[in-house]
């Protein structure tokens, strides 16, 4: 079993920055992928970015350019650095973990960007 705990959300003005953290615990397979998704009110959940256990990153259009995903394997934590935030980035951000054919979700953290 794998557990994910997200933190770092909050209220920020447009143009500001936030860093989200996702700490993973439990029985983790050696090869895994951790990613960030977001879901805005009335919209479908969408992928933002992923990073593999080897450090390979991938960004969806929503995360390209302003967001950076990274991981600290010693802390079992994946980060999402979000810069130049816009009101349209307002959403609940979820961490997702894939490994050994299973996936797990965190509880989500709210990010609100005011104009």
CSV table of N, CA, C and O in Angstrom, one decimal:
chain,number,residue,atom,x,y,z
A,1,UNK,N,0.9,-1.2,0.0
A,1,UNK,CA,0.0,0.0,0.0
A,1,UNK,C,0.9,1.2,0.0
A,1,UNK,O,2.0,1.3,0.6
A,2,UNK,N,0.4,2.2,-0.7
A,2,UNK,CA,1.1,3.5,-0.8
A,2,UNK,C,0.2,4.6,-0.4
A,2,UNK,O,-1.0,4.7,-0.7
A,3,UNK,N,0.8,5.6,0.4
A,3,UNK,CA,0.1,6.7,0.9
A,3,UNK,C,0.7,8.0,0.3
A,3,UNK,O,2.0,8.1,0.2
A,4,UNK,N,-0.1,8.9,0.0
A,4,UNK,CA,0.4,10.2,-0.5
A,4,UNK,C,-0.2,11.4,0.3
A,4,UNK,O,-1.4,11.4,0.6
A,5,UNK,N,0.6,12.3,0.7
A,5,UNK,CA,0.2,13.5,1.4
A,5,UNK,C,0.7,14.7,0.7
A,5,UNK,O,1.9,14.9,0.5
A,6,UNK,N,-0.3,15.5,0.3
A,6,UNK,CA,0.1,16.8,-0.4
A,6,UNK,C,0.0,17.9,0.5
A,6,UNK,O,-0.7,17.9,1.5
A,7,UNK,N,0.8,18.9,0.2
A,7,UNK,CA,0.8,20.2,1.0
A,7,UNK,C,1.3,21.3,0.1
A,7,UNK,O,1.8,21.1,-1.0
A,8,UNK,N,1.1,22.5,0.6
A,8,UNK,CA,1.6,23.7,-0.1
A,8,UNK,C,0.6,24.5,-0.9
A,8,UNK,O,1.0,25.6,-1.4
A,9,UNK,N,-0.6,24.1,-0.9
A,9,UNK,CA,-1.6,24.9,-1.6
A,9,UNK,C,-1.9,26.2,-0.8
A,9,UNK,O,-1.5,26.3,0.4
A,10,UNK,N,-2.7,27.0,-1.4
A,10,UNK,CA,-3.1,28.2,-0.7
A,10,UNK,C,-3.6,29.3,-1.6
A,10,UNK,O,-3.9,29.0,-2.8
A,11,UNK,N,-3.7,30.5,-1.1
A,11,UNK,CA,-4.2,31.7,-1.9
A,11,UNK,C,-3.0,32.5,-2.2
A,11,UNK,O,-2.2,32.9,-1.4
A,12,UNK,N,-3.0,32.9,-3.5
A,12,UNK,CA,-1.9,33.7,-4.0
A,12,UNK,C,-2.4,34.7,-5.0
A,12,UNK,O,-3.4,34.4,-5.7
A,13,UNK,N,-1.8,35.8,-5.2
A,13,UNK,CA,-2.2,36.8,-6.2
A,13,UNK,C,-1.6,36.4,-7.5
A,13,UNK,O,-0.6,35.7,-7.6
A,14,UNK,N,-2.3,36.8,-8.6
A,14,UNK,CA,-1.8,36.5,-9.9
A,14,UNK,C,-0.4,37.0,-10.1
A,14,UNK,O,0.0,38.1,-9.6
A,15,UNK,N,0.4,36.2,-10.7
A,15,UNK,CA,1.8,36.5,-10.9
A,15,UNK,C,2.7,35.9,-9.8
A,15,UNK,O,4.0,35.9,-9.9
A,16,UNK,N,2.1,35.4,-8.8
A,16,UNK,CA,2.9,34.9,-7.6
A,16,UNK,C,3.3,33.4,-7.9
A,16,UNK,O,3.0,32.9,-9.0
A,17,UNK,N,3.9,32.8,-6.9
A,17,UNK,CA,4.4,31.5,-7.0
A,17,UNK,C,3.9,30.6,-5.8
A,17,UNK,O,3.7,31.2,-4.7
A,18,UNK,N,3.9,29.3,-6.0
A,18,UNK,CA,3.6,28.4,-4.9
A,18,UNK,C,4.4,27.1,-5.2
A,18,UNK,O,4.7,26.8,-6.4
A,19,UNK,N,4.8,26.4,-4.2
A,19,UNK,CA,5.4,25.1,-4.4
A,19,UNK,C,4.6,24.1,-3.7
A,19,UNK,O,4.4,24.1,-2.4
A,20,UNK,N,4.1,23.1,-4.4
A,20,UNK,CA,3.4,22.0,-3.8
A,20,UNK,C,4.3,20.8,-3.6
A,20,UNK,O,5.3,20.6,-4.3
A,21,UNK,N,4.0,20.1,-2.5
A,21,UNK,CA,4.8,18.9,-2.1
A,21,UNK,C,3.9,17.7,-2.1
A,21,UNK,O,2.7,17.8,-1.6
A,22,UNK,N,4.4,16.6,-2.5
A,22,UNK,CA,3.7,15.3,-2.4
A,22,UNK,C,4.7,14.3,-1.8
A,22,UNK,O,5.7,13.9,-2.4
A,23,UNK,N,4.4,13.9,-0.5
A,23,UNK,CA,5.3,12.9,0.1
A,23,UNK,C,4.7,11.6,0.1
A,23,UNK,O,3.5,11.4,0.4
A,24,UNK,N,5.4,10.6,-0.4
A,24,UNK,CA,5.0,9.3,-0.7
A,24,UNK,C,5.5,8.3,0.4
A,24,UNK,O,6.7,8.4,0.7
A,25,UNK,N,4.7,7.5,0.9
A,25,UNK,CA,5.2,6.5,1.9
A,25,UNK,C,4.5,5.2,1.6
A,25,UNK,O,3.6,5.0,0.9
A,26,UNK,N,5.1,4.1,2.2
A,26,UNK,CA,4.6,2.8,2.0
A,26,UNK,C,5.5,1.9,1.2
A,26,UNK,O,6.7,2.3,0.9
A,27,UNK,N,5.0,0.9,0.6
A,27,UNK,CA,5.8,-0.1,-0.2
A,27,UNK,C,5.8,0.4,-1.6
A,27,UNK,O,4.8,0.2,-2.4
A,28,UNK,N,6.9,1.0,-2.0
A,28,UNK,CA,7.0,1.6,-3.3
A,28,UNK,C,7.9,0.7,-4.2
A,28,UNK,O,9.0,0.4,-3.9
A,29,UNK,N,7.4,0.4,-5.4
A,29,UNK,CA,8.2,-0.3,-6.4
A,29,UNK,C,9.4,0.5,-6.8
A,29,UNK,O,9.3,1.8,-6.8
A,30,UNK,N,10.5,-0.1,-7.2
A,30,UNK,CA,11.7,0.6,-7.6
A,30,UNK,C,11.4,1.6,-8.8
A,30,UNK,O,11.9,2.7,-8.8
A,31,UNK,N,10.7,1.1,-9.8
A,31,UNK,CA,10.3,2.0,-10.9
A,31,UNK,C,8.9,2.5,-10.6
A,31,UNK,O,8.0,1.7,-10.4
A,32,UNK,N,8.8,3.8,-10.6
A,32,UNK,CA,7.5,4.4,-10.4
A,32,UNK,C,7.4,5.8,-11.1
A,32,UNK,O,8.4,6.3,-11.5
A,33,UNK,N,6.2,6.2,-11.1
A,33,UNK,CA,6.0,7.6,-11.7
A,33,UNK,C,5.1,8.3,-10.7
A,33,UNK,O,4.1,7.8,-10.2
A,34,UNK,N,5.4,9.6,-10.5
A,34,UNK,CA,4.6,10.4,-9.7
A,34,UNK,C,4.2,11.6,-10.5
A,34,UNK,O,5.0,12.2,-11.2
A,35,UNK,N,2.9,12.0,-10.4
A,35,UNK,CA,2.5,13.2,-11.2
A,35,UNK,C,1.5,14.1,-10.5
A,35,UNK,O,1.0,13.7,-9.4
A,36,UNK,N,1.3,15.2,-11.0
A,36,UNK,CA,0.4,16.2,-10.5
A,36,UNK,C,-0.8,16.3,-11.5
A,36,UNK,O,-0.5,16.5,-12.8
A,37,UNK,N,-2.0,16.3,-11.0
A,37,UNK,CA,-3.2,16.6,-11.8
A,37,UNK,C,-3.8,17.8,-11.1
A,37,UNK,O,-3.6,18.1,-10.0
A,38,UNK,N,-4.8,18.4,-11.9
A,38,UNK,CA,-5.6,19.5,-11.2
A,38,UNK,C,-7.0,19.4,-11.8
A,38,UNK,O,-7.3,18.9,-12.9
A,39,UNK,N,-7.9,19.8,-10.9
A,39,UNK,CA,-9.3,19.9,-11.3
A,39,UNK,C,-9.9,21.2,-10.9
A,39,UNK,O,-10.0,21.4,-9.7
A,40,UNK,N,-10.4,21.9,-11.9
A,40,UNK,CA,-11.0,23.2,-11.6
A,40,UNK,C,-12.5,23.0,-11.5
A,40,UNK,O,-13.0,22.0,-12.0
A,41,UNK,N,-13.3,23.8,-10.8
A,41,UNK,CA,-14.7,23.7,-10.7
A,41,UNK,C,-15.4,23.5,-12.0
A,41,UNK,O,-15.2,24.3,-12.9
A,42,UNK,N,-16.2,22.4,-12.1
A,42,UNK,CA,-16.9,22.2,-13.3
A,42,UNK,C,-16.1,21.7,-14.5
A,42,UNK,O,-16.7,21.5,-15.6
A,43,UNK,N,-14.9,21.3,-14.2
A,43,UNK,CA,-14.0,20.8,-15.3
A,43,UNK,C,-13.5,19.4,-15.0
A,43,UNK,O,-13.5,19.0,-13.8
A,44,UNK,N,-13.0,18.8,-16.0
A,44,UNK,CA,-12.5,17.4,-15.8
A,44,UNK,C,-11.1,17.6,-15.2
A,44,UNK,O,-10.4,18.6,-15.4
A,45,UNK,N,-10.7,16.5,-14.5
A,45,UNK,CA,-9.3,16.5,-13.9
A,45,UNK,C,-8.3,16.4,-15.1
A,45,UNK,O,-8.5,15.6,-16.0
A,46,UNK,N,-7.3,17.2,-15.1
A,46,UNK,CA,-6.3,17.2,-16.1
A,46,UNK,C,-4.9,17.0,-15.6
A,46,UNK,O,-4.5,17.4,-14.5
A,47,UNK,N,-4.1,16.4,-16.4
A,47,UNK,CA,-2.7,16.2,-16.1
A,47,UNK,C,-1.9,17.5,-16.2
A,47,UNK,O,-2.1,18.3,-17.1
A,48,UNK,N,-1.0,17.7,-15.2
A,48,UNK,CA,-0.1,18.8,-15.2
A,48,UNK,C,1.3,18.4,-15.6
A,48,UNK,O,1.9,18.9,-16.5
A,49,UNK,N,1.8,17.4,-14.9
A,49,UNK,CA,3.2,17.0,-15.1
A,49,UNK,C,3.5,15.7,-14.4
A,49,UNK,O,2.8,15.4,-13.4
A,50,UNK,N,4.5,15.0,-14.9
A,50,UNK,CA,4.9,13.7,-14.3
A,50,UNK,C,6.4,13.7,-14.2
A,50,UNK,O,7.1,14.3,-15.0
A,51,UNK,N,6.9,12.8,-13.2
A,51,UNK,CA,8.3,12.6,-13.1
A,51,UNK,C,8.5,11.1,-12.8
A,51,UNK,O,7.8,10.6,-11.9
A,52,UNK,N,9.4,10.4,-13.4
A,52,UNK,CA,9.7,9.0,-13.2
A,52,UNK,C,10.7,8.9,-12.0
A,52,UNK,O,11.3,9.9,-11.6
A,53,UNK,N,10.8,7.7,-11.5
A,53,UNK,CA,11.8,7.4,-10.4
A,53,UNK,C,13.2,7.7,-10.9
A,53,UNK,O,14.1,8.0,-10.1
A,54,UNK,N,13.4,7.7,-12.2
A,54,UNK,CA,14.7,8.0,-12.8
A,54,UNK,C,14.9,9.5,-13.0
A,54,UNK,O,16.0,9.9,-13.5
A,55,UNK,N,13.9,10.3,-12.8
A,55,UNK,CA,14.0,11.7,-13.0
A,55,UNK,C,13.6,12.3,-14.3
A,55,UNK,O,13.7,13.5,-14.6
A,56,UNK,N,13.0,11.5,-15.2
A,56,UNK,CA,12.5,11.9,-16.5
A,56,UNK,C,11.2,12.6,-16.3
A,56,UNK,O,10.2,12.1,-15.6
A,57,UNK,N,11.1,13.9,-16.8
A,57,UNK,CA,9.9,14.7,-16.6
A,57,UNK,C,9.1,14.8,-17.9
A,57,UNK,O,9.6,14.7,-19.0
A,58,UNK,N,7.8,15.0,-17.7
A,58,UNK,CA,6.9,15.2,-18.8
A,58,UNK,C,5.9,16.3,-18.4
A,58,UNK,O,5.4,16.2,-17.3
A,59,UNK,N,5.6,17.2,-19.3
A,59,UNK,CA,4.6,18.2,-19.0
A,59,UNK,C,3.5,18.2,-20.0
A,59,UNK,O,3.7,18.1,-21.2
A,60,UNK,N,2.3,18.4,-19.5
A,60,UNK,CA,1.1,18.6,-20.3
A,60,UNK,C,1.1,20.1,-20.6
A,60,UNK,O,1.9,20.9,-20.1
A,61,UNK,N,0.3,20.5,-21.6
A,61,UNK,CA,0.2,21.9,-22.0
A,61,UNK,C,-0.1,22.8,-20.8
A,61,UNK,O,0.4,23.9,-20.7
A,62,UNK,N,-0.9,22.3,-19.8
A,62,UNK,CA,-1.3,23.1,-18.7
A,62,UNK,C,-0.1,23.4,-17.8
A,62,UNK,O,-0.1,24.4,-17.0
A,63,UNK,N,1.0,22.6,-17.8
A,63,UNK,CA,2.1,22.8,-17.0
A,63,UNK,C,3.4,23.3,-17.7
A,63,UNK,O,4.4,23.5,-17.0
A,64,UNK,N,3.3,23.4,-19.0
A,64,UNK,CA,4.5,23.7,-19.8
A,64,UNK,C,4.9,25.2,-19.6
A,64,UNK,O,4.0,26.0,-19.6
A,65,UNK,N,6.2,25.4,-19.3
A,65,UNK,CA,6.7,26.7,-19.3
A,65,UNK,C,6.7,27.4,-17.9
A,65,UNK,O,7.7,27.9,-17.5
A,66,UNK,N,5.6,27.3,-17.1
A,66,UNK,CA,5.6,28.0,-15.9
A,66,UNK,C,5.7,27.1,-14.7
A,66,UNK,O,6.0,27.6,-13.6
A,67,UNK,N,5.5,25.8,-14.9
A,67,UNK,CA,5.6,24.9,-13.8
A,67,UNK,C,6.8,24.0,-13.9
A,67,UNK,O,7.2,23.6,-15.1
A,68,UNK,N,7.4,23.6,-12.8
A,68,UNK,CA,8.5,22.6,-12.8
A,68,UNK,C,8.3,21.5,-11.8
A,68,UNK,O,8.0,21.8,-10.6
A,69,UNK,N,8.3,20.3,-12.3
A,69,UNK,CA,8.2,19.2,-11.4
A,69,UNK,C,9.6,18.6,-11.1
A,69,UNK,O,10.5,18.6,-11.9
A,70,UNK,N,9.8,18.2,-9.8
A,70,UNK,CA,11.1,17.7,-9.4
A,70,UNK,C,10.8,16.7,-8.3
A,70,UNK,O,9.7,16.6,-7.7
A,71,UNK,N,11.9,15.9,-8.0
A,71,UNK,CA,11.7,15.0,-6.9
A,71,UNK,C,13.0,14.9,-6.1
A,71,UNK,O,14.1,15.1,-6.6
A,72,UNK,N,12.8,14.6,-4.8
A,72,UNK,CA,13.9,14.4,-3.9
A,72,UNK,C,13.7,12.9,-3.4
A,72,UNK,O,12.9,12.7,-2.5
A,73,UNK,N,14.5,12.0,-3.9
A,73,UNK,CA,14.3,10.6,-3.6
A,73,UNK,C,14.6,10.3,-2.1
A,73,UNK,O,14.1,9.4,-1.5
A,74,UNK,N,15.6,11.1,-1.6
A,74,UNK,CA,15.9,10.9,-0.2
A,74,UNK,C,14.8,11.2,0.8
A,74,UNK,O,14.6,10.6,1.8
A,75,UNK,N,13.9,12.1,0.3
A,75,UNK,CA,12.7,12.5,1.1
A,75,UNK,C,11.4,11.8,0.6
A,75,UNK,O,10.4,12.1,1.2
A,76,UNK,N,11.5,11.1,-0.5
A,76,UNK,CA,10.3,10.5,-1.1
A,76,UNK,C,9.3,11.5,-1.4
A,76,UNK,O,8.1,11.3,-1.1
A,77,UNK,N,9.7,12.6,-1.8
A,77,UNK,CA,8.8,13.8,-2.1
A,77,UNK,C,9.0,14.3,-3.5
A,77,UNK,O,10.1,14.4,-4.0
A,78,UNK,N,7.9,14.6,-4.1
A,78,UNK,CA,7.8,15.2,-5.4
A,78,UNK,C,7.3,16.6,-5.3
A,78,UNK,O,6.3,16.8,-4.5
A,79,UNK,N,7.9,17.6,-6.0
A,79,UNK,CA,7.5,19.0,-5.9
A,79,UNK,C,6.9,19.5,-7.2
A,79,UNK,O,7.3,19.0,-8.2
A,80,UNK,N,6.0,20.4,-7.1
A,80,UNK,CA,5.6,21.2,-8.3
A,80,UNK,C,5.7,22.6,-8.0
A,80,UNK,O,5.0,23.2,-7.2
A,81,UNK,N,6.7,23.2,-8.6
A,81,UNK,CA,7.0,24.7,-8.5
A,81,UNK,C,6.2,25.4,-9.5
A,81,UNK,O,6.3,25.1,-10.7
A,82,UNK,N,5.3,26.3,-9.1
A,82,UNK,CA,4.4,27.0,-10.0
A,82,UNK,C,4.7,28.5,-9.9
A,82,UNK,O,4.6,29.1,-8.9
A,83,UNK,N,5.1,29.0,-11.0
A,83,UNK,CA,5.4,30.4,-11.1
A,83,UNK,C,4.5,31.1,-12.1
A,83,UNK,O,3.8,30.5,-12.9
A,84,UNK,N,4.5,32.5,-11.9
A,84,UNK,CA,3.6,33.3,-12.8
A,84,UNK,C,2.2,32.8,-12.8
A,84,UNK,O,1.6,32.6,-13.9
A,85,UNK,N,1.7,32.5,-11.7
A,85,UNK,CA,0.3,31.9,-11.6
A,85,UNK,C,-0.7,32.9,-12.1
A,85,UNK,O,-0.7,34.1,-12.0
A,86,UNK,N,-1.8,32.2,-12.7
A,86,UNK,CA,-2.9,33.0,-13.3
A,86,UNK,C,-4.2,32.5,-12.6
A,86,UNK,O,-4.3,31.4,-12.1
A,87,UNK,N,-5.2,33.4,-12.7
A,87,UNK,CA,-6.5,32.9,-12.1
A,87,UNK,C,-7.0,31.6,-12.6
A,87,UNK,O,-7.6,30.8,-11.9
A,88,UNK,N,-6.7,31.3,-13.9
A,88,UNK,CA,-7.2,30.1,-14.5
A,88,UNK,C,-6.4,28.8,-13.9
A,88,UNK,O,-6.7,27.7,-14.3
A,89,UNK,N,-5.4,29.1,-13.1
A,89,UNK,CA,-4.7,28.0,-12.5
A,89,UNK,C,-5.4,27.5,-11.2
A,89,UNK,O,-5.0,26.5,-10.6
A,90,UNK,N,-6.4,28.3,-10.8
A,90,UNK,CA,-7.2,27.9,-9.6
A,90,UNK,C,-7.8,26.5,-9.8
A,90,UNK,O,-8.5,26.3,-10.8
A,91,UNK,N,-7.5,25.6,-8.9
A,91,UNK,CA,-8.0,24.3,-8.9
A,91,UNK,C,-7.6,23.5,-7.7
A,91,UNK,O,-6.8,24.0,-6.9
A,92,UNK,N,-8.1,22.3,-7.5
A,92,UNK,CA,-7.6,21.4,-6.6
A,92,UNK,C,-6.5,20.6,-7.3
A,92,UNK,O,-6.8,20.0,-8.3
A,93,UNK,N,-5.3,20.6,-6.7
A,93,UNK,CA,-4.2,19.9,-7.3
A,93,UNK,C,-4.0,18.5,-6.5
A,93,UNK,O,-4.0,18.5,-5.3
A,94,UNK,N,-4.0,17.5,-7.3
A,94,UNK,CA,-3.8,16.1,-6.8
A,94,UNK,C,-2.5,15.5,-7.2
A,94,UNK,O,-2.1,15.6,-8.4
A,95,UNK,N,-2.0,14.8,-6.3
A,95,UNK,CA,-0.8,14.0,-6.6
A,95,UNK,C,-1.2,12.5,-6.9
A,95,UNK,O,-2.2,12.0,-6.3
A,96,UNK,N,-0.6,11.9,-7.9
A,96,UNK,CA,-0.9,10.6,-8.3
A,96,UNK,C,0.4,9.8,-8.4
A,96,UNK,O,1.4,10.3,-8.9
A,97,UNK,N,0.4,8.5,-7.9
A,97,UNK,CA,1.5,7.6,-7.9
A,97,UNK,C,1.2,6.4,-8.7
A,97,UNK,O,0.1,5.8,-8.5
A,98,UNK,N,2.1,6.0,-9.6
A,98,UNK,CA,1.9,4.7,-10.4
A,98,UNK,C,3.1,3.8,-10.1
A,98,UNK,O,4.2,4.3,-10.1
A,99,UNK,N,2.8,2.5,-9.9
A,99,UNK,CA,3.8,1.6,-9.7
A,99,UNK,C,3.3,0.2,-9.6
A,99,UNK,O,2.2,-0.1,-9.0
A,100,UNK,N,3.9,-0.8,-10.3
A,100,UNK,CA,3.5,-2.2,-10.3
A,100,UNK,C,2.1,-2.4,-10.7
A,100,UNK,O,1.4,-3.2,-10.1
A,101,UNK,N,1.7,-1.6,-11.7
A,101,UNK,CA,0.3,-1.8,-12.2
A,101,UNK,C,-0.8,-1.2,-11.4
A,101,UNK,O,-2.0,-1.4,-11.7
A,102,UNK,N,-0.4,-0.5,-10.3
A,102,UNK,CA,-1.5,0.1,-9.5
A,102,UNK,C,-1.2,1.6,-9.5
A,102,UNK,O,-0.1,2.1,-9.7
A,103,UNK,N,-2.3,2.4,-9.1
A,103,UNK,CA,-2.1,3.8,-9.0
A,103,UNK,C,-2.8,4.3,-7.7
A,103,UNK,O,-3.8,3.6,-7.2
A,104,UNK,N,-2.3,5.4,-7.2
A,104,UNK,CA,-2.9,5.9,-5.9
A,104,UNK,C,-3.0,7.4,-6.0
A,104,UNK,O,-2.2,8.0,-6.7
A,105,UNK,N,-4.0,8.0,-5.3
A,105,UNK,CA,-4.2,9.4,-5.4
A,105,UNK,C,-4.0,10.0,-4.0
A,105,UNK,O,-4.4,9.3,-3.0
A,106,UNK,N,-3.6,11.2,-3.9
A,106,UNK,CA,-3.6,12.0,-2.7
A,106,UNK,C,-5.0,12.6,-2.5
A,106,UNK,O,-5.9,12.5,-3.4
A,107,UNK,N,-5.1,13.3,-1.4
A,107,UNK,CA,-6.4,13.9,-1.1
A,107,UNK,C,-6.6,15.2,-1.8
A,107,UNK,O,-7.8,15.7,-1.8
A,108,UNK,N,-5.6,15.8,-2.3
A,108,UNK,CA,-5.7,17.1,-3.0
A,108,UNK,C,-5.4,18.3,-2.1
A,108,UNK,O,-5.6,18.3,-0.9
A,109,UNK,N,-4.9,19.3,-2.8
A,109,UNK,CA,-4.7,20.6,-2.1
A,109,UNK,C,-5.2,21.7,-2.9
A,109,UNK,O,-5.0,21.8,-4.2
A,110,UNK,N,-5.9,22.7,-2.3
A,110,UNK,CA,-6.5,23.8,-3.1
A,110,UNK,C,-5.5,24.9,-3.4
A,110,UNK,O,-4.8,25.3,-2.5
A,111,UNK,N,-5.5,25.3,-4.6
A,111,UNK,CA,-4.7,26.4,-5.1
A,111,UNK,C,-5.7,27.5,-5.6
A,111,UNK,O,-6.5,27.1,-6.5
A,112,UNK,N,-5.7,28.6,-5.0
A,112,UNK,CA,-6.6,29.7,-5.5
A,112,UNK,C,-5.7,30.9,-5.9
A,112,UNK,O,-4.9,31.4,-5.1
A,113,UNK,N,-5.9,31.4,-7.1
A,113,UNK,CA,-5.1,32.5,-7.6
A,113,UNK,C,-6.1,33.7,-7.8
A,113,UNK,O,-7.0,33.6,-8.6
A,114,UNK,N,-5.9,34.7,-7.1
A,114,UNK,CA,-6.8,35.9,-7.2
A,114,UNK,C,-6.2,36.9,-8.3
A,114,UNK,O,-5.0,37.0,-8.4
A,115,UNK,N,-7.1,37.6,-8.9
A,115,UNK,CA,-6.7,38.5,-10.0
A,115,UNK,C,-6.5,39.9,-9.4
A,115,UNK,O,-6.8,40.2,-8.3
